[in-house]
Every structure is written in structure tokens, then in C-alpha cells.
Short mmCIF file of C-alpha atoms in Angstrom, two decimals:
data_model
loop_
_atom_site.label_atom_id
_atom_site.label_comp_id
_atom_site.label_asym_id
_atom_site.label_seq_id
_atom_site.Cartn_x
_atom_site.Cartn_y
_atom_site.Cartn_z
CA MET A 943 -28.86 -2.16 -12.22
CA ALA A 944 -28.97 -5.44 -10.37
CA GLY A 945 -25.27 -5.62 -9.64
CA ARG A 946 -25.27 -2.07 -8.34
CA ARG A 947 -28.17 -2.85 -6.04
CA LEU A 948 -26.20 -5.75 -4.64
CA LEU A 949 -23.17 -3.57 -4.03
CA THR A 950 -25.21 -0.87 -2.33
CA ARG A 951 -27.85 -2.87 -0.50
CA PRO A 952 -29.52 -0.61 2.06
CA SER A 953 -27.93 -0.69 5.48
CA ARG A 954 -28.47 1.19 8.69
CA ASP A 955 -24.79 1.98 8.80
CA PRO A 956 -23.64 3.68 5.55
CA ALA A 957 -20.02 2.94 6.41
CA ALA A 958 -20.83 -0.79 6.37
CA SER A 959 -21.56 -0.94 2.63
CA PRO A 960 -19.47 -3.53 0.75
CA ILE A 961 -17.62 -0.93 -1.33
CA ALA A 962 -16.81 1.25 1.69
CA THR A 963 -15.69 -1.77 3.69
CA THR A 964 -13.51 -3.00 0.82
CA PHE A 965 -11.77 0.27 0.00
CA ARG A 966 -11.42 1.68 3.52
CA PRO A 967 -8.11 -0.15 4.19
CA LEU A 968 -6.72 1.24 0.93
CA GLY A 969 -6.69 4.88 2.03
CA GLY A 970 -2.91 4.84 2.41
CA VAL A 971 -2.47 3.23 -1.00
CA PHE A 972 -4.58 5.89 -2.71
CA GLY A 973 -2.57 8.51 -0.85
CA ARG A 974 0.63 7.08 -2.32
CA ILE A 975 -0.90 7.12 -5.80
CA VAL A 976 -1.72 10.82 -5.37
CA LEU A 977 1.84 11.45 -4.13
CA PHE A 978 3.30 9.62 -7.13
CA SER A 979 1.07 11.67 -9.42
CA ALA A 980 2.31 14.89 -7.82
CA ILE A 981 5.95 13.92 -8.34
CA ILE A 982 5.27 12.79 -11.91
CA ASN A 983 3.55 16.06 -12.76
CA LEU A 984 6.36 18.09 -11.22
CA ALA A 985 8.94 16.04 -13.09
CA THR A 986 7.05 16.64 -16.32
CA LEU A 987 7.77 20.35 -15.94
CA THR A 988 11.51 19.75 -16.19
CA THR A 989 11.51 19.52 -19.98
CA SER A 990 9.89 22.95 -20.27
CA LEU A 991 12.24 24.39 -17.66
CA PHE A 992 15.18 22.81 -19.47
CA THR A 993 14.25 24.60 -22.69
CA MET A 994 13.85 27.90 -20.86
CA GLN A 995 17.21 27.56 -19.14
CA ILE A 996 18.88 26.77 -22.45
CA TYR A 997 17.69 30.08 -23.88
CA ASP A 998 18.21 32.12 -20.69
CA ARG A 999 21.54 30.77 -19.44
CA VAL A 1000 23.36 28.47 -21.83
CA LEU A 1001 23.05 30.49 -25.03
CA SER A 1002 23.93 33.74 -23.29
CA SER A 1003 26.88 32.38 -21.30
CA GLN A 1004 28.03 29.69 -23.76
CA SER A 1005 28.72 27.52 -20.70
CA VAL A 1006 29.15 23.85 -21.51
CA ASP A 1007 29.19 22.92 -17.81
CA THR A 1008 25.78 24.52 -17.29
CA LEU A 1009 24.43 22.62 -20.28
CA LEU A 1010 25.75 19.33 -18.92
CA TYR A 1011 24.28 19.94 -15.46
CA LEU A 1012 20.90 20.90 -16.88
CA THR A 1013 20.89 17.88 -19.19
CA PHE A 1014 21.79 15.53 -16.35
CA ALA A 1015 19.12 16.97 -14.04
CA THR A 1016 16.49 16.73 -16.78
CA LEU A 1017 17.38 13.12 -17.58
CA VAL A 1018 17.15 12.20 -13.89
CA ALA A 1019 13.75 13.86 -13.57
CA VAL A 1020 12.40 12.18 -16.72
CA ALA A 1021 13.72 8.79 -15.58
CA LEU A 1022 12.15 9.29 -12.15
CA ALA A 1023 8.81 10.16 -13.75
CA ALA A 1024 8.96 7.06 -15.96
CA ILE A 1025 9.77 4.80 -13.00
CA LEU A 1026 6.99 6.26 -10.85
CA GLU A 1027 4.58 5.95 -13.78
CA GLY A 1028 5.29 2.23 -13.93
CA VAL A 1029 5.05 1.84 -10.16
CA ARG A 1030 1.76 3.74 -10.11
CA GLN A 1031 0.32 1.48 -12.79
CA GLN A 1032 1.42 -1.64 -10.93
CA VAL A 1033 -0.15 -0.34 -7.72
CA ALA A 1034 -3.41 0.38 -9.55
CA ASN A 1035 -3.41 -3.12 -11.05
CA GLY A 1036 -2.86 -4.59 -7.60
CA VAL A 1037 -5.69 -2.52 -6.11
CA ALA A 1038 -8.06 -3.61 -8.89
CA SER A 1039 -7.23 -7.30 -8.46
CA TRP A 1040 -7.43 -7.07 -4.67
CA ALA A 1041 -10.83 -5.36 -4.80
CA ALA A 1042 -12.12 -7.98 -7.23
CA ARG A 1043 -10.99 -10.79 -4.93
CA ARG A 1044 -12.67 -9.15 -1.96
CA LEU A 1045 -15.95 -8.26 -3.66
CA GLY A 1046 -16.26 -11.36 -5.87
CA PRO A 1047 -17.24 -13.89 -3.18
CA LEU A 1048 -19.58 -11.37 -1.54
CA LEU A 1049 -21.37 -10.65 -4.81
CA LEU A 1050 -21.66 -14.33 -5.60
CA ALA A 1051 -23.10 -15.10 -2.16
CA ARG A 1052 -25.66 -12.30 -2.37
CA SER A 1053 -26.55 -13.29 -5.92
CA LEU A 1054 -27.30 -16.82 -4.80
CA GLU A 1055 -29.46 -15.47 -1.98
CA GLN A 1056 -31.59 -13.47 -4.42
CA GLN A 1057 -31.60 -15.99 -7.25
CA LEU A 1058 -35.26 -16.87 -6.80
CA THR A 1059 -36.54 -13.30 -7.01
CA MET A 1060 -33.85 -11.90 -9.34
CA PRO A 1061 -32.70 -14.74 -11.59
CA THR A 1062 -30.47 -12.54 -13.76
CA VAL A 1063 -28.66 -10.74 -10.98
CA ARG A 1064 -25.64 -13.03 -10.95
CA LEU A 1065 -24.38 -12.10 -14.40
CA GLU A 1066 -25.14 -8.42 -13.87
CA ALA A 1067 -23.28 -8.25 -10.57
CA LEU A 1068 -20.18 -10.07 -11.71
CA ARG A 1069 -20.06 -8.17 -14.99
CA GLU A 1070 -20.23 -4.85 -13.17
CA LEU A 1071 -17.47 -6.05 -10.86
CA SER A 1072 -15.36 -6.75 -13.94
CA THR A 1073 -16.13 -3.24 -15.20
CA LEU A 1074 -15.05 -1.76 -11.86
CA LYS A 1075 -11.82 -3.76 -11.93
CA THR A 1076 -11.06 -2.60 -15.47
CA PHE A 1077 -11.76 1.03 -14.56
CA LEU A 1078 -9.42 0.95 -11.56
CA ALA A 1079 -6.59 -0.48 -13.67
CA THR A 1080 -6.90 1.95 -16.60
CA PRO A 1081 -5.22 5.36 -17.03
CA THR A 1082 -8.65 7.00 -16.66
CA VAL A 1083 -8.18 7.08 -12.90
CA PHE A 1084 -4.79 8.73 -13.32
CA SER A 1085 -6.29 11.36 -15.60
CA LEU A 1086 -8.78 12.28 -12.88
CA ILE A 1087 -5.98 12.52 -10.32
CA ASP A 1088 -3.77 14.54 -12.65
CA MET A 1089 -6.56 17.11 -12.98
CA LEU A 1090 -5.79 18.11 -9.38
CA TRP A 1091 -2.53 19.66 -10.55
CA VAL A 1092 -4.03 21.89 -13.24
CA PRO A 1093 -4.14 24.90 -10.86
CA LEU A 1094 -0.44 24.34 -10.08
CA TYR A 1095 0.43 24.38 -13.78
CA LEU A 1096 -1.62 27.53 -14.28
CA ALA A 1097 0.10 29.21 -11.32
CA ILE A 1098 3.55 28.37 -12.69
CA ILE A 1099 2.59 29.61 -16.15
CA TYR A 1100 1.23 32.80 -14.58
CA LEU A 1101 4.60 33.42 -12.94
CA LEU A 1102 6.16 33.23 -16.39
CA HIS A 1103 3.66 35.64 -17.93
CA PRO A 1104 -0.01 36.41 -17.21
CA ALA A 1105 -0.86 36.24 -20.91
CA PHE A 1106 0.46 32.68 -21.11
CA ALA A 1107 -1.69 31.75 -18.11
CA GLY A 1108 -4.74 33.24 -19.81
CA ILE A 1109 -4.12 31.24 -22.97
CA ALA A 1110 -3.59 28.05 -20.95
CA LEU A 1111 -6.77 28.68 -18.95
CA VAL A 1112 -8.80 29.18 -22.12
CA GLY A 1113 -7.35 25.97 -23.54
CA ALA A 1114 -8.13 24.02 -20.36
CA LEU A 1115 -11.70 25.32 -20.27
CA THR A 1116 -12.12 24.49 -23.95
CA LEU A 1117 -10.98 20.90 -23.41
CA PHE A 1118 -13.24 20.58 -20.38
CA GLY A 1119 -16.18 21.96 -22.34
CA LEU A 1120 -15.59 19.58 -25.24
CA ALA A 1121 -15.36 16.62 -22.86
CA TRP A 1122 -18.60 17.68 -21.14
CA LEU A 1123 -20.35 18.17 -24.49
CA ASN A 1124 -19.16 14.78 -25.72
CA GLU A 1125 -20.49 13.14 -22.56
CA ARG A 1126 -23.86 14.86 -22.96
CA VAL A 1127 -24.18 13.91 -26.62
CA THR A 1128 -23.16 10.28 -26.24
CA ARG A 1129 -24.76 9.56 -22.85
CA GLU A 1130 -28.05 8.20 -24.16
CA GLN A 1131 -26.36 6.21 -26.92
CA ILE A 1132 -24.03 4.58 -24.42
CA ARG A 1133 -26.91 3.78 -22.09
CA ALA A 1134 -28.90 2.28 -24.96
CA THR A 1135 -25.91 0.17 -25.96
CA GLN A 1136 -25.48 -1.04 -22.39
CA ARG A 1137 -29.16 -1.90 -22.09
CA MET A 1138 -29.04 -3.80 -25.37
CA ALA A 1139 -25.92 -5.71 -24.30
CA SER A 1140 -27.55 -6.56 -20.98
CA SER A 1141 -30.72 -7.71 -22.72
CA ASN A 1142 -28.74 -9.87 -25.11
CA MET A 1143 -26.85 -11.41 -22.21
CA HIS A 1144 -30.08 -12.18 -20.39
CA TYR A 1145 -31.55 -13.74 -23.52
CA ALA A 1146 -28.44 -15.87 -24.06
CA GLU A 1147 -28.57 -17.00 -20.44
CA SER A 1148 -32.24 -17.96 -20.77
CA LEU A 1149 -31.41 -20.07 -23.84
CA VAL A 1150 -28.66 -21.87 -21.95
CA ARG A 1151 -31.07 -22.65 -19.14
#
């Protein structure tokens, strides 16, 4: 699309593309987001471990002290996960807004340069920038990052029992297959909807002019 062509205008130096130039300084920020995701996913395991320890230790020993320690540790882990979840979301919102501020003037300048040959490029470019900003600030990005820890979960489940790991693996593959099938089935419909929305926007712009 027009906006995408503006963002990826051919250059002799691939590293000099607007997107690469914009996001290169954010490598450390993305690293922190991945670190937060790792801690959140590890903290999420505490509820399952808490239940296991209740059955393995507390019920057999009838120890109130053990129950209190386990409860306190679980509450701390859950609170830490909730805090990091909020921090991660705030960081993602900041990255999205920062990227929009950096790319917005560049897109507008390039749109004005090509206005004679591509009169509809301005709306396309800025609308795609808005889509990029929304994507960066939504939990979709976190879902992609959290997928990195699926092997860790499977390994931990395998240590508990190989059969449990097999069931979890089948479930994960089933969810992945359903997501892939849904994307394949709805791809053309989504593209048609996007083309229609773009055409309607162009028509509305021509009426305003």
C-alpha cells in the first residue's frame, strides 16, 4: 500500500530505512519487555506450584507454618507479576507514542513530496502509522513474546510427568493449528474489507476536494 511504500522506500543502505532508524535505539527497551515477560511467566507458575505443595507438603504434615510461608510467597509472586504487567503495558504505550512522533513528521514530509504523483498517499500513510501505533500498544505483542516461553512450560510439565507434557503439547499444537486455520480462512475477507475501507476513504477525500 502507499503508506507502506513510504515507510520502506528503496535505499542503498537497508539499515537506513525509516522503521529501522526509528526502532534501532529501542533495542534495550524491547530487551526489558522480554525480561519482564520472562519474570511474569515464571511468576504465573507459582499458583500451580502452590497447589502442588499444598497436596504434597501441607496436607501430609498438617503444618500451618508451611501453609503460611507458601501463601505469602505466592501472594508476593502474583503481586510482582501484576506490577510488571502494568509496567510492561506502560512501556509499550510509551514506545508506540514515541514511534508515532518520530515517524509522523517523516511520513507527512514524504507524502507532500509525492502528492502530485500519488494524491491519496497522505491518508494511507498516516492511517497505517496509526495502525502500527495501535498494534504496538495492544496485548497482541505480548502474546507473541509470551510464546517464547512455551518450551519452558513444556519442560517443567515434563519434569512433573511425561504424559502431562504430551497432553500439553497436543493442546498447544491444537491451538496453533486453529489460529493458523482461522488466519487462512479469514485472510481474504480481511483484505477485501481493508480494500473497501481504503476505497471509501479515497472516495470521501475526493468529495471533500
